[in-house]
JSON list of C-alpha atoms in Angstrom, two decimals:
[
{"chain": "A", "resi": 1, "resn": "MET", "atom": "CA", "xyz": [-13.26, 50.89, 11.63]},
{"chain": "A", "resi": 2, "resn": "SER", "atom": "CA", "xyz": [-9.79, 49.94, 10.43]},
{"chain": "A", "resi": 3, "resn": "ILE", "atom": "CA", "xyz": [-8.64, 47.74, 7.59]},
{"chain": "A", "resi": 4, "resn": "GLU", "atom": "CA", "xyz": [-6.24, 45.02, 8.61]},
{"chain": "A", "resi": 5, "resn": "ASN", "atom": "CA", "xyz": [-3.41, 44.04, 6.27]},
{"chain": "A", "resi": 6, "resn": "ASN", "atom": "CA", "xyz": [-2.58, 40.31, 6.40]},
{"chain": "A", "resi": 7, "resn": "ASP", "atom": "CA", "xyz": [0.34, 40.42, 3.97]},
{"chain": "A", "resi": 8, "resn": "ASP", "atom": "CA", "xyz": [3.74, 39.26, 5.26]},
{"chain": "A", "resi": 9, "resn": "VAL", "atom": "CA", "xyz": [6.58, 41.76, 5.43]},
{"chain": "A", "resi": 10, "resn": "CYS", "atom": "CA", "xyz": [10.10, 40.80, 6.52]},
{"chain": "A", "resi": 11, "resn": "GLU", "atom": "CA", "xyz": [11.18, 43.24, 9.20]},
{"chain": "A", "resi": 12, "resn": "ALA", "atom": "CA", "xyz": [14.88, 42.66, 8.51]},
{"chain": "A", "resi": 13, "resn": "CYS", "atom": "CA", "xyz": [14.84, 43.67, 4.86]},
{"chain": "A", "resi": 14, "resn": "GLY", "atom": "CA", "xyz": [11.34, 45.05, 4.25]},
{"chain": "A", "resi": 15, "resn": "VAL", "atom": "CA", "xyz": [10.48, 42.50, 1.55]},
{"chain": "A", "resi": 16, "resn": "PHE", "atom": "CA", "xyz": [6.76, 42.13, 0.85]},
{"chain": "A", "resi": 17, "resn": "VAL", "atom": "CA", "xyz": [5.41, 38.66, -0.03]},
{"chain": "A", "resi": 18, "resn": "GLU", "atom": "CA", "xyz": [1.92, 37.57, -0.91]},
{"chain": "A", "resi": 19, "resn": "LEU", "atom": "CA", "xyz": [1.82, 33.79, -0.45]},
{"chain": "A", "resi": 20, "resn": "GLY", "atom": "CA", "xyz": [-0.61, 33.22, -3.31]},
{"chain": "A", "resi": 21, "resn": "SER", "atom": "CA", "xyz": [1.96, 34.61, -5.73]},
{"chain": "A", "resi": 22, "resn": "VAL", "atom": "CA", "xyz": [4.71, 32.29, -4.48]},
{"chain": "A", "resi": 23, "resn": "ILE", "atom": "CA", "xyz": [2.87, 28.97, -4.24]},
{"chain": "A", "resi": 24, "resn": "HIS", "atom": "CA", "xyz": [0.50, 28.17, -7.09]},
{"chain": "A", "resi": 25, "resn": "GLU", "atom": "CA", "xyz": [-1.94, 25.29, -7.02]},
{"chain": "A", "resi": 26, "resn": "ASP", "atom": "CA", "xyz": [-0.57, 23.91, -10.30]},
{"chain": "A", "resi": 27, "resn": "ASP", "atom": "CA", "xyz": [3.09, 24.03, -9.16]},
{"chain": "A", "resi": 28, "resn": "ASN", "atom": "CA", "xyz": [3.41, 20.26, -8.84]},
{"chain": "A", "resi": 29, "resn": "VAL", "atom": "CA", "xyz": [6.69, 19.56, -10.68]},
{"chain": "A", "resi": 30, "resn": "LEU", "atom": "CA", "xyz": [10.01, 19.31, -8.87]},
{"chain": "A", "resi": 31, "resn": "SER", "atom": "CA", "xyz": [13.12, 19.41, -11.08]},
{"chain": "A", "resi": 32, "resn": "LEU", "atom": "CA", "xyz": [16.14, 17.94, -9.36]},
{"chain": "A", "resi": 33, "resn": "PRO", "atom": "CA", "xyz": [19.55, 18.19, -11.09]},
{"chain": "A", "resi": 34, "resn": "ILE", "atom": "CA", "xyz": [21.97, 15.53, -9.88]},
{"chain": "A", "resi": 35, "resn": "ALA", "atom": "CA", "xyz": [25.63, 16.20, -10.73]},
{"chain": "A", "resi": 36, "resn": "ALA", "atom": "CA", "xyz": [28.12, 13.38, -10.32]},
{"chain": "A", "resi": 37, "resn": "PRO", "atom": "CA", "xyz": [31.53, 12.32, -11.64]},
{"chain": "A", "resi": 38, "resn": "ASP", "atom": "CA", "xyz": [29.96, 9.44, -13.62]},
{"chain": "A", "resi": 39, "resn": "GLN", "atom": "CA", "xyz": [26.64, 8.00, -14.73]},
{"chain": "A", "resi": 40, "resn": "ALA", "atom": "CA", "xyz": [26.67, 5.20, -12.11]},
{"chain": "A", "resi": 41, "resn": "GLN", "atom": "CA", "xyz": [26.93, 7.60, -9.17]},
{"chain": "A", "resi": 42, "resn": "ALA", "atom": "CA", "xyz": [24.26, 9.90, -10.60]},
{"chain": "A", "resi": 43, "resn": "ARG", "atom": "CA", "xyz": [21.98, 6.90, -11.19]},
{"chain": "A", "resi": 44, "resn": "ALA", "atom": "CA", "xyz": [22.48, 5.60, -7.62]},
{"chain": "A", "resi": 45, "resn": "LEU", "atom": "CA", "xyz": [21.49, 8.94, -6.09]},
{"chain": "A", "resi": 46, "resn": "ALA", "atom": "CA", "xyz": [18.58, 9.43, -8.49]},
{"chain": "A", "resi": 47, "resn": "ASP", "atom": "CA", "xyz": [17.27, 5.95, -7.64]},
{"chain": "A", "resi": 48, "resn": "GLN", "atom": "CA", "xyz": [17.24, 6.85, -3.94]},
{"chain": "A", "resi": 49, "resn": "TYR", "atom": "CA", "xyz": [15.14, 9.97, -4.61]},
{"chain": "A", "resi": 50, "resn": "ILE", "atom": "CA", "xyz": [12.84, 8.13, -7.02]},
{"chain": "A", "resi": 51, "resn": "ASN", "atom": "CA", "xyz": [12.26, 5.31, -4.52]},
{"chain": "A", "resi": 52, "resn": "GLN", "atom": "CA", "xyz": [11.45, 7.84, -1.79]},
{"chain": "A", "resi": 53, "resn": "ALA", "atom": "CA", "xyz": [8.95, 9.62, -4.01]},
{"chain": "A", "resi": 54, "resn": "LYS", "atom": "CA", "xyz": [7.31, 6.44, -5.32]},
{"chain": "A", "resi": 55, "resn": "THR", "atom": "CA", "xyz": [7.04, 4.94, -1.83]},
{"chain": "A", "resi": 56, "resn": "LYS", "atom": "CA", "xyz": [5.24, 7.94, -0.37]},
{"chain": "A", "resi": 57, "resn": "TYR", "atom": "CA", "xyz": [3.42, 9.07, -3.54]},
{"chain": "A", "resi": 58, "resn": "PRO", "atom": "CA", "xyz": [2.77, 6.08, -5.87]},
{"chain": "A", "resi": 59, "resn": "ASP", "atom": "CA", "xyz": [1.07, 8.31, -8.48]},
{"chain": "A", "resi": 60, "resn": "CYS", "atom": "CA", "xyz": [4.21, 10.43, -8.88]},
{"chain": "A", "resi": 61, "resn": "GLU", "atom": "CA", "xyz": [5.44, 10.48, -12.49]},
{"chain": "A", "resi": 62, "resn": "VAL", "atom": "CA", "xyz": [9.20, 10.61, -13.07]},
{"chain": "A", "resi": 63, "resn": "THR", "atom": "CA", "xyz": [11.07, 11.69, -16.21]},
{"chain": "A", "resi": 64, "resn": "GLU", "atom": "CA", "xyz": [14.82, 11.99, -16.68]},
{"chain": "A", "resi": 65, "resn": "GLU", "atom": "CA", "xyz": [17.35, 13.65, -18.96]},
{"chain": "A", "resi": 66, "resn": "THR", "atom": "CA", "xyz": [21.11, 13.10, -18.92]},
{"chain": "A", "resi": 67, "resn": "GLU", "atom": "CA", "xyz": [23.64, 15.72, -19.95]},
{"chain": "A", "resi": 68, "resn": "GLY", "atom": "CA", "xyz": [27.30, 14.80, -20.32]},
{"chain": "A", "resi": 69, "resn": "LEU", "atom": "CA", "xyz": [29.89, 17.29, -19.14]},
{"chain": "A", "resi": 70, "resn": "GLU", "atom": "CA", "xyz": [33.67, 17.33, -19.30]},
{"chain": "A", "resi": 71, "resn": "ALA", "atom": "CA", "xyz": [33.90, 16.75, -15.56]},
{"chain": "A", "resi": 72, "resn": "GLY", "atom": "CA", "xyz": [31.02, 14.26, -15.19]},
{"chain": "A", "resi": 73, "resn": "VAL", "atom": "CA", "xyz": [27.30, 14.08, -15.84]},
{"chain": "A", "resi": 74, "resn": "VAL", "atom": "CA", "xyz": [24.16, 15.89, -14.79]},
{"chain": "A", "resi": 75, "resn": "LEU", "atom": "CA", "xyz": [21.03, 13.79, -14.47]},
{"chain": "A", "resi": 76, "resn": "GLN", "atom": "CA", "xyz": [17.94, 15.99, -14.49]},
{"chain": "A", "resi": 77, "resn": "VAL", "atom": "CA", "xyz": [15.12, 14.16, -12.69]},
{"chain": "A", "resi": 78, "resn": "ASN", "atom": "CA", "xyz": [11.62, 15.66, -12.89]},
{"chain": "A", "resi": 79, "resn": "PHE", "atom": "CA", "xyz": [8.97, 14.54, -10.42]},
{"chain": "A", "resi": 80, "resn": "ARG", "atom": "CA", "xyz": [5.33, 15.33, -11.26]},
{"chain": "A", "resi": 81, "resn": "PHE", "atom": "CA", "xyz": [3.17, 15.01, -8.16]},
{"chain": "A", "resi": 82, "resn": "SER", "atom": "CA", "xyz": [-0.64, 14.90, -7.96]},
{"chain": "A", "resi": 83, "resn": "CYS", "atom": "CA", "xyz": [-0.77, 18.27, -6.20]},
{"chain": "A", "resi": 84, "resn": "THR", "atom": "CA", "xyz": [1.39, 21.13, -4.95]},
{"chain": "A", "resi": 85, "resn": "ALA", "atom": "CA", "xyz": [1.18, 19.96, -1.33]},
{"chain": "A", "resi": 86, "resn": "GLU", "atom": "CA", "xyz": [2.83, 16.63, -2.22]},
{"chain": "A", "resi": 87, "resn": "ARG", "atom": "CA", "xyz": [5.64, 18.42, -4.04]},
{"chain": "A", "resi": 88, "resn": "LEU", "atom": "CA", "xyz": [6.23, 20.79, -1.13]},
{"chain": "A", "resi": 89, "resn": "ILE", "atom": "CA", "xyz": [6.24, 18.01, 1.46]},
{"chain": "A", "resi": 90, "resn": "PHE", "atom": "CA", "xyz": [8.63, 15.88, -0.59]},
{"chain": "A", "resi": 91, "resn": "GLU", "atom": "CA", "xyz": [10.95, 18.82, -1.29]},
{"chain": "A", "resi": 92, "resn": "MET", "atom": "CA", "xyz": [11.02, 19.87, 2.37]},
{"chain": "A", "resi": 93, "resn": "ALA", "atom": "CA", "xyz": [11.84, 16.30, 3.43]},
{"chain": "A", "resi": 94, "resn": "LEU", "atom": "CA", "xyz": [14.94, 16.41, 1.17]},
{"chain": "A", "resi": 95, "resn": "ARG", "atom": "CA", "xyz": [16.47, 19.28, 3.16]}
]
């Protein structure tokens, strides 16, 4: 009788990954930094992402923080989804 190992190992670099340690069930927050030359452009892009999230996941909670820089602004948008699966699906759709 042999023991079968179901862990994933990348053959190219030999990296070992156990999926349970990468994706946690409480990992439901996506932080999205939006850098732009000015507040208006950052706001326009953030609104697009927020509308996408709210349309597909109405229970999604959104918080924002703005940081001014010499060369523009960074708008940090945080999306809190109901579960990890929603966050993953939304994040993958952005790519």
